[in-house]
PDB file of C-alpha atoms and ligand atoms in Angstrom:
ATOM      1  CA  MET A   1      71.101 -11.747   6.026  1.00  0.00           C
ATOM      2  CA  GLY A   2      68.131  -9.931   7.624  1.00  0.00           C
ATOM      3  CA  THR A   3      64.514 -10.296   6.597  1.00  0.00           C
ATOM      4  CA  ARG A   4      63.121  -8.029   3.871  1.00  0.00           C
ATOM      5  CA  LEU A   5      62.237  -4.503   4.899  1.00  0.00           C
ATOM      6  CA  LYS A   6      58.490  -3.945   5.307  1.00  0.00           C
ATOM      7  CA  LEU A   7      57.805  -0.273   4.605  1.00  0.00           C
ATOM      8  CA  LEU A   8      54.556   1.358   5.671  1.00  0.00           C
ATOM      9  CA  ILE A   9      53.244   4.149   3.423  1.00  0.00           C
ATOM     10  CA  ALA A  10      51.302   6.284   5.886  1.00  0.00           C
ATOM     11  CA  SER A  11      48.721   7.835   3.604  1.00  0.00           C
ATOM     12  CA  ALA A  12      45.017   7.241   3.061  1.00  0.00           C
ATOM     13  CA  ASN A  13      45.237   8.947  -0.336  1.00  0.00           C
ATOM     14  CA  ARG A  14      45.137   6.183  -2.979  1.00  0.00           C
ATOM     15  CA  GLY A  15      46.550   8.515  -5.626  1.00  0.00           C
ATOM     16  CA  LYS A  16      49.619   9.101  -3.490  1.00  0.00           C
ATOM     17  CA  VAL A  17      50.027   5.442  -2.505  1.00  0.00           C
ATOM     18  CA  SER A  18      50.026   4.356  -6.139  1.00  0.00           C
ATOM     19  CA  GLU A  19      52.602   7.057  -6.980  1.00  0.00           C
ATOM     20  CA  TYR A  20      54.852   5.747  -4.172  1.00  0.00           C
ATOM     21  CA  ARG A  21      54.487   2.183  -5.465  1.00  0.00           C
ATOM     22  CA  ALA A  22      55.885   3.377  -8.793  1.00  0.00           C
ATOM     23  CA  LEU A  23      58.510   5.701  -7.287  1.00  0.00           C
ATOM     24  CA  LEU A  24      59.934   3.000  -5.024  1.00  0.00           C
ATOM     25  CA  GLU A  25      59.919   0.249  -7.645  1.00  0.00           C
ATOM     26  CA  GLY A  26      63.228  -1.598  -7.543  1.00  0.00           C
ATOM     27  CA  VAL A  27      63.881  -0.736  -3.892  1.00  0.00           C
ATOM     28  CA  ASP A  28      64.213  -4.048  -2.093  1.00  0.00           C
ATOM     29  CA  CYS A  29      61.263  -3.761   0.294  1.00  0.00           C
ATOM     30  CA  ASP A  30      57.598  -4.722   0.652  1.00  0.00           C
ATOM     31  CA  LEU A  31      55.194  -1.800   0.730  1.00  0.00           C
ATOM     32  CA  VAL A  32      52.129  -1.850   2.946  1.00  0.00           C
ATOM     33  CA  SER A  33      49.508   0.876   3.100  1.00  0.00           C
ATOM     34  CA  ILE A  34      47.660   2.039   6.208  1.00  0.00           C
ATOM     35  CA  GLU A  35      44.573   0.306   4.813  1.00  0.00           C
ATOM     36  CA  ASP A  36      46.562  -2.967   4.797  1.00  0.00           C
ATOM     37  CA  VAL A  37      47.334  -2.554   8.512  1.00  0.00           C
ATOM     38  CA  GLY A  38      43.753  -1.637   9.400  1.00  0.00           C
ATOM     39  CA  ILE A  39      44.049   2.097  10.102  1.00  0.00           C
ATOM     40  CA  SER A  40      41.234   4.093   8.546  1.00  0.00           C
ATOM     41  CA  GLY A  41      40.703   7.812   8.015  1.00  0.00           C
ATOM     42  CA  ASP A  42      43.076  10.722   7.627  1.00  0.00           C
ATOM     43  CA  LEU A  43      46.106  11.114   9.856  1.00  0.00           C
ATOM     44  CA  ASP A  44      46.534  14.297  11.888  1.00  0.00           C
ATOM     45  CA  GLU A  45      48.029  17.170   9.875  1.00  0.00           C
ATOM     46  CA  SER A  46      47.611  20.120  12.221  1.00  0.00           C
ATOM     47  CA  GLY A  47      51.230  21.326  12.096  1.00  0.00           C
ATOM     48  CA  SER A  48      52.187  24.598  10.439  1.00  0.00           C
ATOM     49  CA  THR A  49      54.819  23.226   8.032  1.00  0.00           C
ATOM     50  CA  TYR A  50      54.994  20.292   5.609  1.00  0.00           C
ATOM     51  CA  GLU A  51      57.998  18.946   7.511  1.00  0.00           C
ATOM     52  CA  GLU A  52      56.249  19.057  10.872  1.00  0.00           C
ATOM     53  CA  ASN A  53      53.244  17.152   9.472  1.00  0.00           C
ATOM     54  CA  ALA A  54      55.321  14.567   7.584  1.00  0.00           C
ATOM     55  CA  ARG A  55      57.546  13.909  10.608  1.00  0.00           C
ATOM     56  CA  PHE A  56      54.620  13.602  12.991  1.00  0.00           C
ATOM     57  CA  LYS A  57      52.785  11.092  10.761  1.00  0.00           C
ATOM     58  CA  ALA A  58      55.907   9.020  10.110  1.00  0.00           C
ATOM     59  CA  VAL A  59      57.081   8.937  13.737  1.00  0.00           C
ATOM     60  CA  THR A  60      53.657   8.117  15.243  1.00  0.00           C
ATOM     61  CA  CYS A  61      52.859   5.352  12.732  1.00  0.00           C
ATOM     62  CA  ALA A  62      56.363   3.845  13.004  1.00  0.00           C
ATOM     63  CA  ALA A  63      56.169   3.715  16.808  1.00  0.00           C
ATOM     64  CA  ARG A  64      52.581   2.454  16.844  1.00  0.00           C
ATOM     65  CA  LEU A  65      53.074  -0.318  14.306  1.00  0.00           C
ATOM     66  CA  GLY A  66      56.744  -1.150  14.785  1.00  0.00           C
ATOM     67  CA  LEU A  67      57.417  -0.613  11.062  1.00  0.00           C
ATOM     68  CA  VAL A  68      59.764   1.689   9.159  1.00  0.00           C
ATOM     69  CA  THR A  69      57.318   4.290   7.840  1.00  0.00           C
ATOM     70  CA  LEU A  70      57.253   6.770   4.986  1.00  0.00           C
ATOM     71  CA  ALA A  71      54.851   9.703   5.330  1.00  0.00           C
ATOM     72  CA  ASP A  72      54.592  12.877   3.343  1.00  0.00           C
ATOM     73  CA  ASP A  73      52.919  16.202   3.394  1.00  0.00           C
ATOM     74  CA  SER A  74      52.431  18.192   0.263  1.00  0.00           C
ATOM     75  CA  GLY A  75      50.608  21.182  -1.055  1.00  0.00           C
ATOM     76  CA  LEU A  76      50.104  23.772  -3.722  1.00  0.00           C
ATOM     77  CA  GLU A  77      51.474  27.316  -3.290  1.00  0.00           C
ATOM     78  CA  VAL A  78      50.053  30.017  -5.527  1.00  0.00           C
ATOM     79  CA  GLU A  79      52.020  33.251  -5.875  1.00  0.00           C
ATOM     80  CA  ALA A  80      49.023  35.548  -6.409  1.00  0.00           C
ATOM     81  CA  LEU A  81      47.464  34.132  -3.222  1.00  0.00           C
ATOM     82  CA  GLY A  82      50.552  34.766  -1.092  1.00  0.00           C
ATOM     83  CA  GLY A  83      51.468  31.060  -1.048  1.00  0.00           C
ATOM     84  CA  GLU A  84      47.958  29.767  -0.273  1.00  0.00           C
ATOM     85  CA  PRO A  85      46.655  27.085   0.095  1.00  0.00           C
ATOM     86  CA  GLY A  86      50.043  25.586   1.157  1.00  0.00           C
ATOM     87  CA  VAL A  87      49.781  23.169   4.089  1.00  0.00           C
ATOM     88  CA  HIS A  88      46.003  23.653   3.970  1.00  0.00           C
ATOM     89  CA  SER A  89      45.685  22.396   0.374  1.00  0.00           C
ATOM     90  CA  ALA A  90      43.689  19.273   1.255  1.00  0.00           C
ATOM     91  CA  ARG A  91      41.068  21.231   3.214  1.00  0.00           C
ATOM     92  CA  TYR A  92      41.059  24.428   1.134  1.00  0.00           C
ATOM     93  CA  ALA A  93      37.365  24.395   0.208  1.00  0.00           C
ATOM     94  CA  GLY A  94      36.223  22.846   3.503  1.00  0.00           C
ATOM     95  CA  GLU A  95      36.801  19.565   5.322  1.00  0.00           C
ATOM     96  CA  HIS A  96      34.664  17.335   3.089  1.00  0.00           C
ATOM     97  CA  ALA A  97      35.069  19.062  -0.276  1.00  0.00           C
ATOM     98  CA  THR A  98      35.884  17.002  -3.359  1.00  0.00           C
ATOM     99  CA  ASP A  99      38.873  17.609  -5.657  1.00  0.00           C
ATOM    100  CA  ALA A 100      36.482  19.233  -8.165  1.00  0.00           C
ATOM    101  CA  GLN A 101      35.163  21.604  -5.494  1.00  0.00           C
ATOM    102  CA  ARG A 102      38.702  22.559  -4.407  1.00  0.00           C
ATOM    103  CA  ILE A 103      39.616  23.280  -8.004  1.00  0.00           C
ATOM    104  CA  SER A 104      36.592  25.471  -8.619  1.00  0.00           C
ATOM    105  CA  TYR A 105      37.218  27.329  -5.318  1.00  0.00           C
ATOM    106  CA  LEU A 106      40.816  27.996  -6.406  1.00  0.00           C
ATOM    107  CA  LEU A 107      39.775  29.121  -9.896  1.00  0.00           C
ATOM    108  CA  LYS A 108      37.234  31.538  -8.401  1.00  0.00           C
ATOM    109  CA  LYS A 109      39.923  33.049  -6.173  1.00  0.00           C
ATOM    110  CA  LEU A 110      42.071  33.569  -9.268  1.00  0.00           C
ATOM    111  CA  ASP A 111      39.269  35.004 -11.353  1.00  0.00           C
ATOM    112  CA  GLY A 112      40.659  37.900 -13.408  1.00  0.00           C
ATOM    113  CA  VAL A 113      44.308  37.170 -12.519  1.00  0.00           C
ATOM    114  CA  PRO A 114      46.281  37.262 -15.806  1.00  0.00           C
ATOM    115  CA  PRO A 115      48.442  34.289 -16.931  1.00  0.00           C
ATOM    116  CA  GLU A 116      51.729  36.004 -16.006  1.00  0.00           C
ATOM    117  CA  ARG A 117      50.569  36.290 -12.380  1.00  0.00           C
ATOM    118  CA  ARG A 118      49.322  32.706 -12.035  1.00  0.00           C
ATOM    119  CA  GLY A 119      52.694  31.187 -11.045  1.00  0.00           C
ATOM    120  CA  ALA A 120      52.536  28.306  -8.548  1.00  0.00           C
ATOM    121  CA  ARG A 121      54.513  25.408  -7.200  1.00  0.00           C
ATOM    122  CA  PHE A 122      53.824  22.025  -5.716  1.00  0.00           C
ATOM    123  CA  VAL A 123      55.898  21.133  -2.653  1.00  0.00           C
ATOM    124  CA  CYS A 124      56.374  17.709  -1.069  1.00  0.00           C
ATOM    125  CA  VAL A 125      58.263  16.738   2.079  1.00  0.00           C
ATOM    126  CA  ILE A 126      58.774  13.024   2.741  1.00  0.00           C
ATOM    127  CA  ALA A 127      59.739  11.781   6.196  1.00  0.00           C
ATOM    128  CA  ILE A 128      61.079   8.272   6.765  1.00  0.00           C
ATOM    129  CA  ALA A 129      60.993   7.174  10.420  1.00  0.00           C
ATOM    130  CA  THR A 130      62.119   4.053  12.234  1.00  0.00           C
ATOM    131  CA  PRO A 131      60.221   2.593  15.196  1.00  0.00           C
ATOM    132  CA  GLU A 132      63.128   3.821  17.356  1.00  0.00           C
ATOM    133  CA  GLY A 133      62.378   7.408  16.325  1.00  0.00           C
ATOM    134  CA  ASP A 134      65.174   8.158  13.817  1.00  0.00           C
ATOM    135  CA  VAL A 135      63.798  10.412  11.067  1.00  0.00           C
ATOM    136  CA  THR A 136      65.129  11.599   7.694  1.00  0.00           C
ATOM    137  CA  CYS A 137      63.310  14.228   5.596  1.00  0.00           C
ATOM    138  CA  CYS A 138      63.537  14.870   1.826  1.00  0.00           C
ATOM    139  CA  ARG A 139      61.952  17.809  -0.027  1.00  0.00           C
ATOM    140  CA  GLY A 140      60.931  18.233  -3.668  1.00  0.00           C
ATOM    141  CA  GLU A 141      59.356  21.122  -5.581  1.00  0.00           C
ATOM    142  CA  CYS A 142      57.802  21.526  -9.019  1.00  0.00           C
ATOM    143  CA  ALA A 143      57.148  24.928 -10.603  1.00  0.00           C
ATOM    144  CA  GLY A 144      54.240  25.693 -12.908  1.00  0.00           C
ATOM    145  CA  CYS A 145      51.177  27.899 -13.129  1.00  0.00           C
ATOM    146  CA  ILE A 146      47.436  27.662 -12.624  1.00  0.00           C
ATOM    147  CA  ALA A 147      45.432  27.140 -15.818  1.00  0.00           C
ATOM    148  CA  SER A 148      42.174  29.002 -16.409  1.00  0.00           C
ATOM    149  CA  GLU A 149      40.187  25.757 -16.557  1.00  0.00           C
ATOM    150  CA  PRO A 150      40.735  22.073 -15.682  1.00  0.00           C
ATOM    151  CA  ARG A 151      42.204  19.729 -18.319  1.00  0.00           C
ATOM    152  CA  GLY A 152      43.020  16.023 -18.209  1.00  0.00           C
ATOM    153  CA  ASP A 153      41.741  13.126 -16.118  1.00  0.00           C
ATOM    154  CA  ARG A 154      44.886  11.558 -14.688  1.00  0.00           C
ATOM    155  CA  GLY A 155      46.549  12.101 -11.317  1.00  0.00           C
ATOM    156  CA  PHE A 156      44.579  13.573  -8.416  1.00  0.00           C
ATOM    157  CA  GLY A 157      43.982  16.765  -6.442  1.00  0.00           C
ATOM    158  CA  TYR A 158      44.878  19.985  -8.265  1.00  0.00           C
ATOM    159  CA  ASP A 159      46.570  18.161 -11.195  1.00  0.00           C
ATOM    160  CA  PRO A 160      43.947  19.250 -13.795  1.00  0.00           C
ATOM    161  CA  VAL A 161      44.738  22.959 -13.227  1.00  0.00           C
ATOM    162  CA  PHE A 162      48.505  22.697 -12.637  1.00  0.00           C
ATOM    163  CA  LEU A 163      50.043  23.664 -15.950  1.00  0.00           C
ATOM    164  CA  LEU A 164      53.648  22.897 -16.865  1.00  0.00           C
ATOM    165  CA  PRO A 165      54.306  25.799 -19.270  1.00  0.00           C
ATOM    166  CA  GLU A 166      57.307  24.181 -20.966  1.00  0.00           C
ATOM    167  CA  LEU A 167      55.125  21.201 -21.971  1.00  0.00           C
ATOM    168  CA  GLY A 168      51.862  23.098 -22.477  1.00  0.00           C
ATOM    169  CA  LEU A 169      50.140  20.300 -20.523  1.00  0.00           C
ATOM    170  CA  THR A 170      48.542  20.021 -17.107  1.00  0.00           C
ATOM    171  CA  MET A 171      49.767  17.408 -14.622  1.00  0.00           C
ATOM    172  CA  ALA A 172      46.493  15.541 -15.240  1.00  0.00           C
ATOM    173  CA  GLU A 173      47.389  15.157 -18.934  1.00  0.00           C
ATOM    174  CA  LEU A 174      50.733  13.473 -18.249  1.00  0.00           C
ATOM    175  CA  PRO A 175      51.290   9.705 -18.243  1.00  0.00           C
ATOM    176  CA  PRO A 176      52.061   8.606 -14.648  1.00  0.00           C
ATOM    177  CA  GLU A 177      55.725   7.909 -15.415  1.00  0.00           C
ATOM    178  CA  VAL A 178      56.205  11.454 -16.731  1.00  0.00           C
ATOM    179  CA  LYS A 179      54.427  13.008 -13.724  1.00  0.00           C
ATOM    180  CA  ASN A 180      56.596  10.890 -11.421  1.00  0.00           C
ATOM    181  CA  ARG A 181      59.754  12.166 -13.098  1.00  0.00           C
ATOM    182  CA  LEU A 182      58.829  15.857 -12.945  1.00  0.00           C
ATOM    183  CA  SER A 183      56.655  16.213  -9.871  1.00  0.00           C
ATOM    184  CA  HIS A 184      57.462  17.459  -6.374  1.00  0.00           C
ATOM    185  CA  ARG A 185      56.739  13.932  -5.090  1.00  0.00           C
ATOM    186  CA  GLY A 186      58.923  12.397  -7.781  1.00  0.00           C
ATOM    187  CA  LYS A 187      61.845  14.632  -6.809  1.00  0.00           C
ATOM    188  CA  ALA A 188      61.477  14.062  -3.063  1.00  0.00           C
ATOM    189  CA  GLY A 189      60.892  10.361  -3.835  1.00  0.00           C
ATOM    190  CA  ALA A 190      64.185  10.087  -5.747  1.00  0.00           C
ATOM    191  CA  VAL A 191      66.037  11.227  -2.599  1.00  0.00           C
ATOM    192  CA  ALA A 192      63.883   8.937  -0.430  1.00  0.00           C
ATOM    193  CA  ARG A 193      64.844   5.965  -2.658  1.00  0.00           C
ATOM    194  CA  GLU A 194      68.514   6.581  -1.889  1.00  0.00           C
ATOM    195  CA  VAL A 195      67.817   6.945   1.845  1.00  0.00           C
ATOM    196  CA  LEU A 196      65.926   3.630   1.834  1.00  0.00           C
ATOM    197  CA  LYS A 197      68.594   1.849  -0.215  1.00  0.00           C
ATOM    198  CA  GLN A 198      71.280   2.939   2.248  1.00  0.00           C
ATOM    199  CA  PHE A 199      69.052   1.888   5.095  1.00  0.00           C
ATOM    200  CA  ILE A 200      68.568  -1.568   3.550  1.00  0.00           C
ATOM    201  CA  ASP A 201      72.248  -1.913   2.598  1.00  0.00           C
ATOM    202  CA  GLY A 202      73.125  -0.919   6.157  1.00  0.00           C
ATOM    203  CA  GLY A 203      71.514  -4.196   7.219  1.00  0.00           C
ATOM    204  CA  ARG A 204      68.785  -2.589   9.294  1.00  0.00           C
ATOM    205  CA  SER A 205      66.074  -4.635   7.546  1.00  0.00           C
ATOM    206  CA  ARG A 206      63.403  -5.899   9.856  1.00  0.00           C
TER     207      ARG A 206
HETATM  208  P1  IMP B   1      48.362  15.994   1.957  1.00  0.00           P
HETATM  209  O1  IMP B   1      49.800  15.955   1.576  1.00  0.00           O
HETATM  210  O2  IMP B   1      47.736  14.645   2.081  1.00  0.00           O
HETATM  211  O3  IMP B   1      48.092  16.920   3.094  1.00  0.00           O
HETATM  212  O4  IMP B   1      47.562  16.585   0.730  1.00  0.00           O
HETATM  213  C1  IMP B   1      47.849  17.802   0.202  1.00  0.00           C
HETATM  214  C2  IMP B   1      46.851  18.194  -0.840  1.00  0.00           C
HETATM  215  O5  IMP B   1      47.615  18.936  -1.794  1.00  0.00           O
HETATM  216  C3  IMP B   1      46.207  17.052  -1.613  1.00  0.00           C
HETATM  217  O6  IMP B   1      44.978  16.653  -1.072  1.00  0.00           O
HETATM  218  C4  IMP B   1      45.999  17.701  -2.955  1.00  0.00           C
HETATM  219  O7  IMP B   1      44.829  18.477  -2.920  1.00  0.00           O
HETATM  220  C5  IMP B   1      47.219  18.602  -3.057  1.00  0.00           C
HETATM  221  N1  IMP B   1      48.306  17.868  -3.735  1.00  0.00           N
HETATM  222  C6  IMP B   1      49.434  17.349  -3.187  1.00  0.00           C
HETATM  223  N2  IMP B   1      50.160  16.707  -4.119  1.00  0.00           N
HETATM  224  C7  IMP B   1      49.465  16.812  -5.255  1.00  0.00           C
HETATM  225  C8  IMP B   1      49.693  16.319  -6.566  1.00  0.00           C
HETATM  226  O8  IMP B   1      50.670  15.621  -6.890  1.00  0.00           O
HETATM  227  N3  IMP B   1      48.764  16.644  -7.467  1.00  0.00           N
HETATM  228  C9  IMP B   1      47.662  17.393  -7.178  1.00  0.00           C
HETATM  229  N4  IMP B   1      47.381  17.839  -5.980  1.00  0.00           N
HETATM  230  C10 IMP B   1      48.285  17.559  -5.014  1.00  0.00           C
END
């Protein structure tokens, strides 16, 4: 029997790391964050697609630290804005803006846009890379629309204005386990769970 798999979650976003802890519960591995391994600051995300960014982060961290690594890239795509902010979601209102500033910037851009034209989706691509450079990607999407004002204090990022019309609630009003079931990250994470289980069952634990 090999040793237990140590899986690095390559994200400095604490909201995301805690969602991955929940999403990967029951997978037979020990999760470490980049803070645990002493890397600080954001990882480079200068690619033009979610997949490119997720792959780059996973492959570079896996090679640098010698650990199987999960990285993701995600974003919000708003129909009335031609898919913006997309891969630029984290820096939409400037490099050092807060979540609240990003939300108010988005709401200003959508000023006067009626509810039926406020459709949006969250997208998440997860890449899992080995130190040898093997990579698997999983994608998840969640459809909704942009509310006229923020509601709720859970989650992170654009959650307070991302409305799930069938529930009449924003992502920030959902208990974490419900968000994890419905969200883009939850859907990509469900596929990632299976990839990791096969990886572990395949005896590649290190
Ligand atoms: P990145 O994946 O770290 O590049 O971050 C993408 C950005 O998209 C985040 O900083 C958030 O602003 C936004 N985002 C991604 N996933 C979520 C989510 O689950 N809820 C709210 N905002 C999100």
